[in-house]
Amino acid sequence: MARVSFIGLGIMGSGMVSNLLKSGHQVKIWNRSESKSRELEKLGAEVVATPALLAEGADYFMYCLADDAAISEVITGGHKMAELTKPGTIAIDLSTIDPKTSNVERAIYESRGVEFLDAPVFGTKGEARDGGLWVVVGGKEEIYQKALEVLNPISATTHYMGDGGSGTKMKLVGNLLVASQIVSIGEALALAKKAGLDLRKVLEVAAVADFKTPIYAGVGGAVIAGDYEVNFPLRLMLKDSRLIQEFAERLSSPATIAAITEDLAKDGVDAGYGELNASAIVKVIAQRAGVDLSE
Ligand code: NAP
């Protein structure tokens, strides 16, 4: 049993903490909006009043925050958690952020004698709740091996990707694939609707043919049901589409799909869909096409 300090109890972090508790770890939590701590307190987490109180007596310091600005506010600046974390603790960042930000974190931790893993996750609300995430990890391999005691309870599989920053890079590579699938099922459904096809039959084919993916089935089914309940907020998809482009630009690699995704996601956020699921990108595509995809 390990002592875990955890920050960031949003859609993803709250599921992660519940699974850490279920697996017998002792978990202390802090969240900017305190109300989100209360359900986890009922499950056995200890709520602390300030992030600094998480620095003492932790084997692991884990966090799943929204974006680079939140990391700056809580970890590298603002609350200065990277500086306060004690040597001997293993810090694990589960957020999706710019690899450059991850390097800044690592440099501070290393200067303090704290081991650090960048460990962003694939999967969404359901996988976080069920301990079924797919975690991609960068850092020292022996630290990854040790940290499996806290990564296994939140995940279906873990993947050691290589040196520091490799997890964050893999996350952006993977989210490029996610973005392409959401955009392509949206454009395909809009085109099919305009062409007079039955969308249920289109999805039946998409569920079995050699281009099938869980995203086509999941997003496609939800869109025709008019269901945009949030798992992965559109505002975070907009953030990720920008991160992918900046990352690709630094490596002189094309990221045209990320640019298209940003254009669609920005229109969606401007239209007030930022707190809907990222599949609201399809709403924007349907509006541009002048069709209604819901049954
Ligand atoms: P979320 O529900 O928006 O939660 C974000 C968390 O960050 C909340 O605890 C929030 O605190 C905190 N936060 C944001 N800005 C902050 C600041 N300036 N200072 C302190 N705390 C701050 O997001 P999520 O869906 O859990 O996602 C968390 C991370 O996982 C993101 O990097 C996201 O891209 C990534 N991710 C998400 C999914 C998904 O399907 N949702 C899947 C894979 C990866 P408050 O509660 O006070 O707002």
Short mmCIF file of C-alpha atoms and ligand atoms in Angstrom, two decimals:
data_model
loop_
_atom_site.label_atom_id
_atom_site.label_comp_id
_atom_site.label_asym_id
_atom_site.label_seq_id
_atom_site.Cartn_x
_atom_site.Cartn_y
_atom_site.Cartn_z
CA MET A 1 0.00 0.00 0.00
CA ALA A 2 1.40 3.39 -1.01
CA ARG A 3 0.76 6.91 0.23
CA VAL A 4 -0.52 8.96 -2.73
CA SER A 5 -1.07 12.71 -2.94
CA PHE A 6 -3.38 13.67 -5.83
CA ILE A 7 -4.40 16.98 -7.44
CA GLY A 8 -7.06 17.47 -10.13
CA LEU A 9 -10.42 15.85 -9.51
CA GLY A 10 -12.06 16.55 -12.85
CA ILE A 11 -13.69 14.00 -15.13
CA MET A 12 -10.52 11.90 -15.28
CA GLY A 13 -8.82 12.52 -11.92
CA SER A 14 -11.90 11.65 -9.85
CA GLY A 15 -12.15 8.22 -11.51
CA MET A 16 -8.42 7.63 -11.03
CA VAL A 17 -8.60 8.47 -7.31
CA SER A 18 -11.59 6.18 -6.75
CA ASN A 19 -9.62 3.27 -8.23
CA LEU A 20 -6.49 4.08 -6.21
CA LEU A 21 -8.66 3.98 -3.08
CA LYS A 22 -10.33 0.71 -4.14
CA SER A 23 -6.94 -0.91 -4.57
CA GLY A 24 -6.03 -0.09 -0.98
CA HIS A 25 -3.78 2.95 -1.42
CA GLN A 26 -3.95 5.78 1.09
CA VAL A 27 -4.91 8.91 -0.88
CA LYS A 28 -4.79 12.59 0.09
CA ILE A 29 -6.51 14.98 -2.32
CA TRP A 30 -6.80 18.65 -3.17
CA ASN A 31 -8.84 20.30 -5.92
CA ARG A 32 -9.26 23.96 -6.86
CA SER A 33 -13.05 23.57 -6.61
CA GLU A 34 -13.40 21.92 -3.24
CA SER A 35 -16.90 20.53 -3.88
CA LYS A 36 -15.44 17.85 -6.18
CA SER A 37 -13.45 16.40 -3.23
CA ARG A 38 -16.50 15.46 -1.19
CA GLU A 39 -17.61 12.29 -3.03
CA LEU A 40 -14.05 10.95 -2.85
CA GLU A 41 -13.87 11.79 0.87
CA LYS A 42 -16.85 9.44 1.33
CA LEU A 43 -14.81 6.72 -0.40
CA GLY A 44 -11.94 7.21 2.05
CA ALA A 45 -9.75 9.98 0.62
CA GLU A 46 -8.32 12.57 3.01
CA VAL A 47 -9.12 16.11 1.84
CA VAL A 48 -6.49 18.77 2.57
CA ALA A 49 -7.02 22.53 2.58
CA THR A 50 -4.02 23.61 0.51
CA PRO A 51 -1.86 21.88 -2.12
CA ALA A 52 1.25 22.46 0.00
CA LEU A 53 -0.16 20.02 2.58
CA LEU A 54 0.24 17.26 -0.02
CA ALA A 55 4.01 17.65 -0.15
CA GLU A 56 4.76 15.83 3.12
CA GLY A 57 4.71 12.06 3.55
CA ALA A 58 3.85 10.97 0.02
CA ASP A 59 5.36 8.05 -1.89
CA TYR A 60 3.70 9.35 -5.06
CA PHE A 61 2.51 12.81 -6.09
CA MET A 62 0.06 12.35 -8.97
CA TYR A 63 -1.98 14.96 -10.84
CA CYS A 64 -4.37 15.19 -13.76
CA LEU A 65 -4.89 18.85 -14.63
CA ALA A 66 -6.65 20.50 -17.56
CA ASP A 67 -3.80 22.10 -19.51
CA ASP A 68 -0.41 23.83 -19.53
CA ALA A 69 -1.83 26.88 -17.74
CA ALA A 70 -3.03 24.70 -14.87
CA ILE A 71 0.40 23.03 -14.63
CA SER A 72 1.94 26.48 -14.47
CA GLU A 73 -0.53 27.57 -11.78
CA VAL A 74 -0.20 24.49 -9.57
CA ILE A 75 3.10 22.73 -10.30
CA THR A 76 5.83 24.88 -11.87
CA GLY A 77 4.66 28.32 -10.64
CA GLY A 78 1.79 29.53 -8.46
CA HIS A 79 1.49 26.85 -5.77
CA LYS A 80 5.06 25.69 -6.62
CA MET A 81 4.34 22.02 -5.99
CA ALA A 82 7.36 20.86 -8.00
CA GLU A 83 9.60 22.79 -5.63
CA LEU A 84 7.77 21.67 -2.50
CA THR A 85 7.72 17.95 -3.33
CA LYS A 86 10.13 16.03 -1.11
CA PRO A 87 13.09 13.98 -2.40
CA GLY A 88 12.14 10.29 -2.47
CA THR A 89 8.65 11.03 -3.81
CA ILE A 90 7.84 9.93 -7.37
CA ALA A 91 5.89 12.68 -9.21
CA ILE A 92 3.57 11.52 -12.02
CA ASP A 93 1.87 13.96 -14.41
CA LEU A 94 -1.20 12.32 -16.01
CA SER A 95 -2.33 15.48 -17.88
CA THR A 96 -2.21 16.09 -21.65
CA ILE A 97 0.25 18.96 -22.07
CA ASP A 98 2.98 20.31 -24.30
CA PRO A 99 6.15 18.17 -24.13
CA LYS A 100 8.04 21.44 -23.51
CA THR A 101 6.03 22.01 -20.32
CA SER A 102 6.74 18.45 -19.28
CA ASN A 103 10.47 19.14 -19.66
CA VAL A 104 10.18 22.24 -17.45
CA GLU A 105 8.51 20.12 -14.77
CA ARG A 106 11.19 17.43 -15.05
CA ALA A 107 14.00 19.97 -14.69
CA ILE A 108 12.55 21.35 -11.45
CA TYR A 109 11.91 17.89 -9.99
CA GLU A 110 15.37 16.64 -10.92
CA SER A 111 17.01 19.69 -9.33
CA ARG A 112 15.19 18.70 -6.12
CA GLY A 113 16.08 14.98 -6.25
CA VAL A 114 12.51 13.97 -7.10
CA GLU A 115 11.86 11.29 -9.75
CA PHE A 116 9.32 12.24 -12.43
CA LEU A 117 7.22 10.35 -14.98
CA ASP A 118 5.13 11.93 -17.73
CA ALA A 119 2.18 9.55 -17.95
CA PRO A 120 -0.80 10.86 -19.93
CA VAL A 121 -3.73 8.58 -20.57
CA PHE A 122 -5.99 7.32 -23.34
CA GLY A 123 -9.60 6.45 -22.63
CA THR A 124 -12.28 8.73 -21.30
CA LYS A 125 -14.75 9.08 -18.39
CA GLY A 126 -15.92 5.44 -18.42
CA GLU A 127 -12.40 4.02 -18.59
CA ALA A 128 -11.25 6.37 -15.79
CA ARG A 129 -14.21 5.27 -13.62
CA ASP A 130 -13.62 1.57 -14.36
CA GLY A 131 -9.82 1.56 -13.98
CA GLY A 132 -9.50 0.77 -17.69
CA LEU A 133 -7.30 3.58 -19.04
CA TRP A 134 -4.34 3.07 -21.37
CA VAL A 135 -1.33 4.89 -19.90
CA VAL A 136 1.75 5.95 -21.92
CA VAL A 137 4.80 6.69 -19.83
CA GLY A 138 8.11 8.52 -20.23
CA GLY A 139 10.96 8.61 -17.70
CA LYS A 140 13.44 6.19 -16.15
CA GLU A 141 12.38 2.58 -16.74
CA GLU A 142 13.12 1.48 -13.17
CA ILE A 143 10.90 4.29 -11.85
CA TYR A 144 8.14 3.22 -14.27
CA GLN A 145 8.45 -0.37 -12.99
CA LYS A 146 8.14 0.80 -9.38
CA ALA A 147 5.21 3.10 -10.20
CA LEU A 148 3.18 0.22 -11.66
CA GLU A 149 1.78 -0.25 -8.15
CA VAL A 150 -0.17 3.01 -8.65
CA LEU A 151 -0.55 2.91 -12.47
CA ASN A 152 -2.02 -0.60 -12.66
CA PRO A 153 -5.10 0.22 -10.53
CA ILE A 154 -6.14 3.00 -12.95
CA SER A 155 -5.37 1.22 -16.21
CA ALA A 156 -6.12 -1.65 -18.56
CA THR A 157 -2.58 -1.46 -19.97
CA THR A 158 0.52 0.65 -19.37
CA HIS A 159 3.16 1.35 -22.03
CA TYR A 160 6.73 2.37 -21.30
CA MET A 161 7.55 4.67 -24.25
CA GLY A 162 11.13 5.67 -23.37
CA ASP A 163 13.00 8.60 -21.82
CA GLY A 164 11.41 11.61 -20.17
CA GLY A 165 8.85 13.31 -22.46
CA SER A 166 8.08 10.15 -24.48
CA GLY A 167 4.70 9.65 -22.81
CA THR A 168 3.60 13.21 -23.56
CA LYS A 169 4.77 12.87 -27.18
CA MET A 170 2.84 9.59 -27.59
CA LYS A 171 -0.27 11.23 -26.18
CA LEU A 172 -0.21 13.93 -28.88
CA VAL A 173 0.47 11.32 -31.58
CA GLY A 174 -2.52 9.30 -30.34
CA ASN A 175 -4.81 12.31 -30.09
CA LEU A 176 -4.05 13.09 -33.74
CA LEU A 177 -5.60 9.69 -34.51
CA VAL A 178 -8.59 10.42 -32.25
CA ALA A 179 -9.16 13.82 -33.89
CA SER A 180 -8.98 12.37 -37.39
CA GLN A 181 -11.61 9.76 -36.54
CA ILE A 182 -14.07 12.24 -35.01
CA VAL A 183 -13.74 14.57 -37.99
CA SER A 184 -14.01 11.75 -40.52
CA ILE A 185 -17.11 10.13 -39.00
CA GLY A 186 -18.69 13.62 -38.88
CA GLU A 187 -17.96 14.39 -42.52
CA ALA A 188 -19.00 10.88 -43.57
CA LEU A 189 -22.34 11.11 -41.76
CA ALA A 190 -23.05 14.58 -43.17
CA LEU A 191 -22.26 13.38 -46.69
CA ALA A 192 -24.34 10.23 -46.22
CA LYS A 193 -27.29 12.27 -44.97
CA LYS A 194 -27.10 14.65 -47.92
CA ALA A 195 -26.91 11.66 -50.25
CA GLY A 196 -30.12 10.24 -48.77
CA LEU A 197 -28.58 7.20 -47.04
CA ASP A 198 -30.04 5.73 -43.86
CA LEU A 199 -27.52 6.70 -41.13
CA ARG A 200 -28.22 3.57 -39.04
CA LYS A 201 -27.31 1.43 -42.03
CA VAL A 202 -24.19 3.56 -42.64
CA LEU A 203 -23.12 2.87 -39.04
CA GLU A 204 -23.89 -0.83 -39.41
CA VAL A 205 -21.41 -0.98 -42.29
CA ALA A 206 -18.89 1.17 -40.38
CA ALA A 207 -19.13 -1.25 -37.44
CA VAL A 208 -17.98 -4.28 -39.42
CA ALA A 209 -16.00 -3.19 -42.51
CA ASP A 210 -12.22 -2.98 -42.64
CA PHE A 211 -12.30 0.71 -41.62
CA LYS A 212 -14.22 0.09 -38.33
CA THR A 213 -13.07 1.78 -35.10
CA PRO A 214 -14.66 2.09 -31.64
CA ILE A 215 -14.74 5.86 -32.21
CA TYR A 216 -16.82 5.55 -35.39
CA ALA A 217 -19.27 3.32 -33.52
CA GLY A 218 -19.35 5.36 -30.30
CA VAL A 219 -19.42 8.87 -31.76
CA GLY A 220 -21.61 7.86 -34.70
CA GLY A 221 -24.22 6.22 -32.46
CA ALA A 222 -24.25 9.14 -30.01
CA VAL A 223 -24.57 11.73 -32.79
CA ILE A 224 -27.63 10.14 -34.37
CA ALA A 225 -29.12 9.80 -30.87
CA GLY A 226 -28.45 13.56 -30.39
CA ASP A 227 -26.36 12.69 -27.31
CA TYR A 228 -23.45 15.07 -26.60
CA GLU A 229 -23.11 14.31 -22.88
CA VAL A 230 -19.56 15.13 -21.87
CA ASN A 231 -16.80 12.53 -21.55
CA PHE A 232 -14.02 14.52 -23.19
CA PRO A 233 -14.99 18.21 -23.32
CA LEU A 234 -14.74 19.98 -26.68
CA ARG A 235 -12.66 22.76 -25.00
CA LEU A 236 -9.96 20.15 -24.28
CA MET A 237 -10.07 18.85 -27.86
CA LEU A 238 -9.44 22.45 -29.00
CA LYS A 239 -6.46 22.64 -26.63
CA ASP A 240 -5.10 19.31 -27.91
CA SER A 241 -5.50 20.28 -31.58
CA ARG A 242 -3.28 23.31 -30.89
CA LEU A 243 -0.74 21.27 -28.91
CA ILE A 244 -0.47 18.74 -31.76
CA GLN A 245 0.15 21.50 -34.32
CA GLU A 246 2.82 23.23 -32.23
CA PHE A 247 4.53 19.90 -31.55
CA ALA A 248 4.43 18.92 -35.25
CA GLU A 249 5.63 22.36 -36.35
CA ARG A 250 8.71 22.11 -34.12
CA LEU A 251 9.53 18.80 -35.83
CA SER A 252 8.68 20.07 -39.37
CA SER A 253 6.02 17.38 -39.71
CA PRO A 254 2.59 17.96 -41.29
CA ALA A 255 -0.46 18.11 -38.99
CA THR A 256 -3.19 19.13 -41.41
CA ILE A 257 -5.81 17.07 -39.57
CA ALA A 258 -5.05 18.91 -36.34
CA ALA A 259 -5.49 22.25 -38.16
CA ILE A 260 -8.88 21.14 -39.50
CA THR A 261 -9.85 19.93 -36.02
CA GLU A 262 -8.85 23.27 -34.49
CA ASP A 263 -10.99 25.15 -37.02
CA LEU A 264 -14.04 22.99 -36.25
CA ALA A 265 -13.47 22.88 -32.49
CA LYS A 266 -13.01 26.66 -32.29
CA ASP A 267 -16.31 27.23 -34.09
CA GLY A 268 -17.93 24.78 -31.66
CA VAL A 269 -16.49 26.46 -28.58
CA ASP A 270 -17.51 29.89 -29.98
CA ALA A 271 -21.03 28.50 -30.47
CA GLY A 272 -21.16 27.53 -26.78
CA TYR A 273 -20.40 23.79 -27.12
CA GLY A 274 -17.14 23.86 -25.10
CA GLU A 275 -18.58 21.84 -22.20
CA LEU A 276 -20.27 19.32 -24.50
CA ASN A 277 -18.48 16.18 -25.62
CA ALA A 278 -15.75 16.58 -28.27
CA SER A 279 -18.15 14.83 -30.66
CA ALA A 280 -19.84 18.27 -30.86
CA ILE A 281 -17.31 18.79 -33.66
CA VAL A 282 -19.82 16.76 -35.66
CA LYS A 283 -22.55 19.28 -34.77
CA VAL A 284 -20.39 21.98 -36.39
CA ILE A 285 -19.82 19.84 -39.49
CA ALA A 286 -23.57 19.15 -39.74
CA GLN A 287 -24.36 22.86 -39.42
CA ARG A 288 -21.87 23.70 -42.17
CA ALA A 289 -23.45 21.01 -44.33
CA GLY A 290 -26.95 22.26 -43.48
CA VAL A 291 -28.17 18.89 -42.22
CA ASP A 292 -29.56 17.51 -38.95
CA LEU A 293 -27.92 14.19 -38.12
CA SER A 294 -30.10 13.32 -35.12
CA GLU A 295 -33.03 10.96 -35.60
P1 NAP B 1 -11.58 18.53 -16.32
O1 NAP B 1 -12.77 17.73 -15.95
O2 NAP B 1 -11.77 19.86 -16.93
O3 NAP B 1 -10.65 18.65 -15.01
C1 NAP B 1 -9.54 19.48 -15.03
C2 NAP B 1 -8.92 19.56 -13.66
O4 NAP B 1 -7.90 20.57 -13.69
C3 NAP B 1 -9.90 19.98 -12.57
O5 NAP B 1 -9.56 19.36 -11.36
C4 NAP B 1 -9.67 21.48 -12.50
O6 NAP B 1 -10.05 22.07 -11.27
C5 NAP B 1 -8.18 21.52 -12.66
N1 NAP B 1 -7.70 22.85 -13.06
C6 NAP B 1 -7.88 23.45 -14.25
N2 NAP B 1 -7.27 24.67 -14.25
C7 NAP B 1 -6.71 24.81 -13.02
C8 NAP B 1 -5.95 25.84 -12.41
N3 NAP B 1 -5.61 26.97 -13.08
N4 NAP B 1 -5.56 25.67 -11.13
C9 NAP B 1 -5.88 24.52 -10.46
N5 NAP B 1 -6.59 23.51 -10.98
C10 NAP B 1 -6.99 23.65 -12.27
O7 NAP B 1 -10.65 17.73 -17.34
P2 NAP B 1 -10.46 16.15 -17.50
O8 NAP B 1 -11.37 15.68 -18.58
O9 NAP B 1 -10.47 15.50 -16.18
O10 NAP B 1 -9.00 16.13 -18.15
C11 NAP B 1 -7.83 16.27 -17.35
C12 NAP B 1 -6.61 16.05 -18.25
O11 NAP B 1 -6.68 14.74 -18.84
C13 NAP B 1 -6.54 17.04 -19.42
O12 NAP B 1 -5.20 17.35 -19.70
C14 NAP B 1 -7.17 16.26 -20.58
O13 NAP B 1 -6.73 16.72 -21.84
C15 NAP B 1 -6.69 14.87 -20.27
N6 NAP B 1 -7.56 13.80 -20.80
C16 NAP B 1 -8.91 13.89 -20.72
C17 NAP B 1 -9.69 12.87 -21.22
C18 NAP B 1 -11.20 12.90 -21.18
O14 NAP B 1 -11.81 12.07 -21.91
N7 NAP B 1 -11.86 13.76 -20.39
C19 NAP B 1 -9.09 11.75 -21.81
C20 NAP B 1 -7.70 11.68 -21.84
C21 NAP B 1 -6.94 12.70 -21.33
P3 NAP B 1 -11.58 22.56 -11.05
O15 NAP B 1 -12.33 21.32 -10.67
O16 NAP B 1 -11.48 23.56 -9.99
O17 NAP B 1 -12.03 23.13 -12.37
#
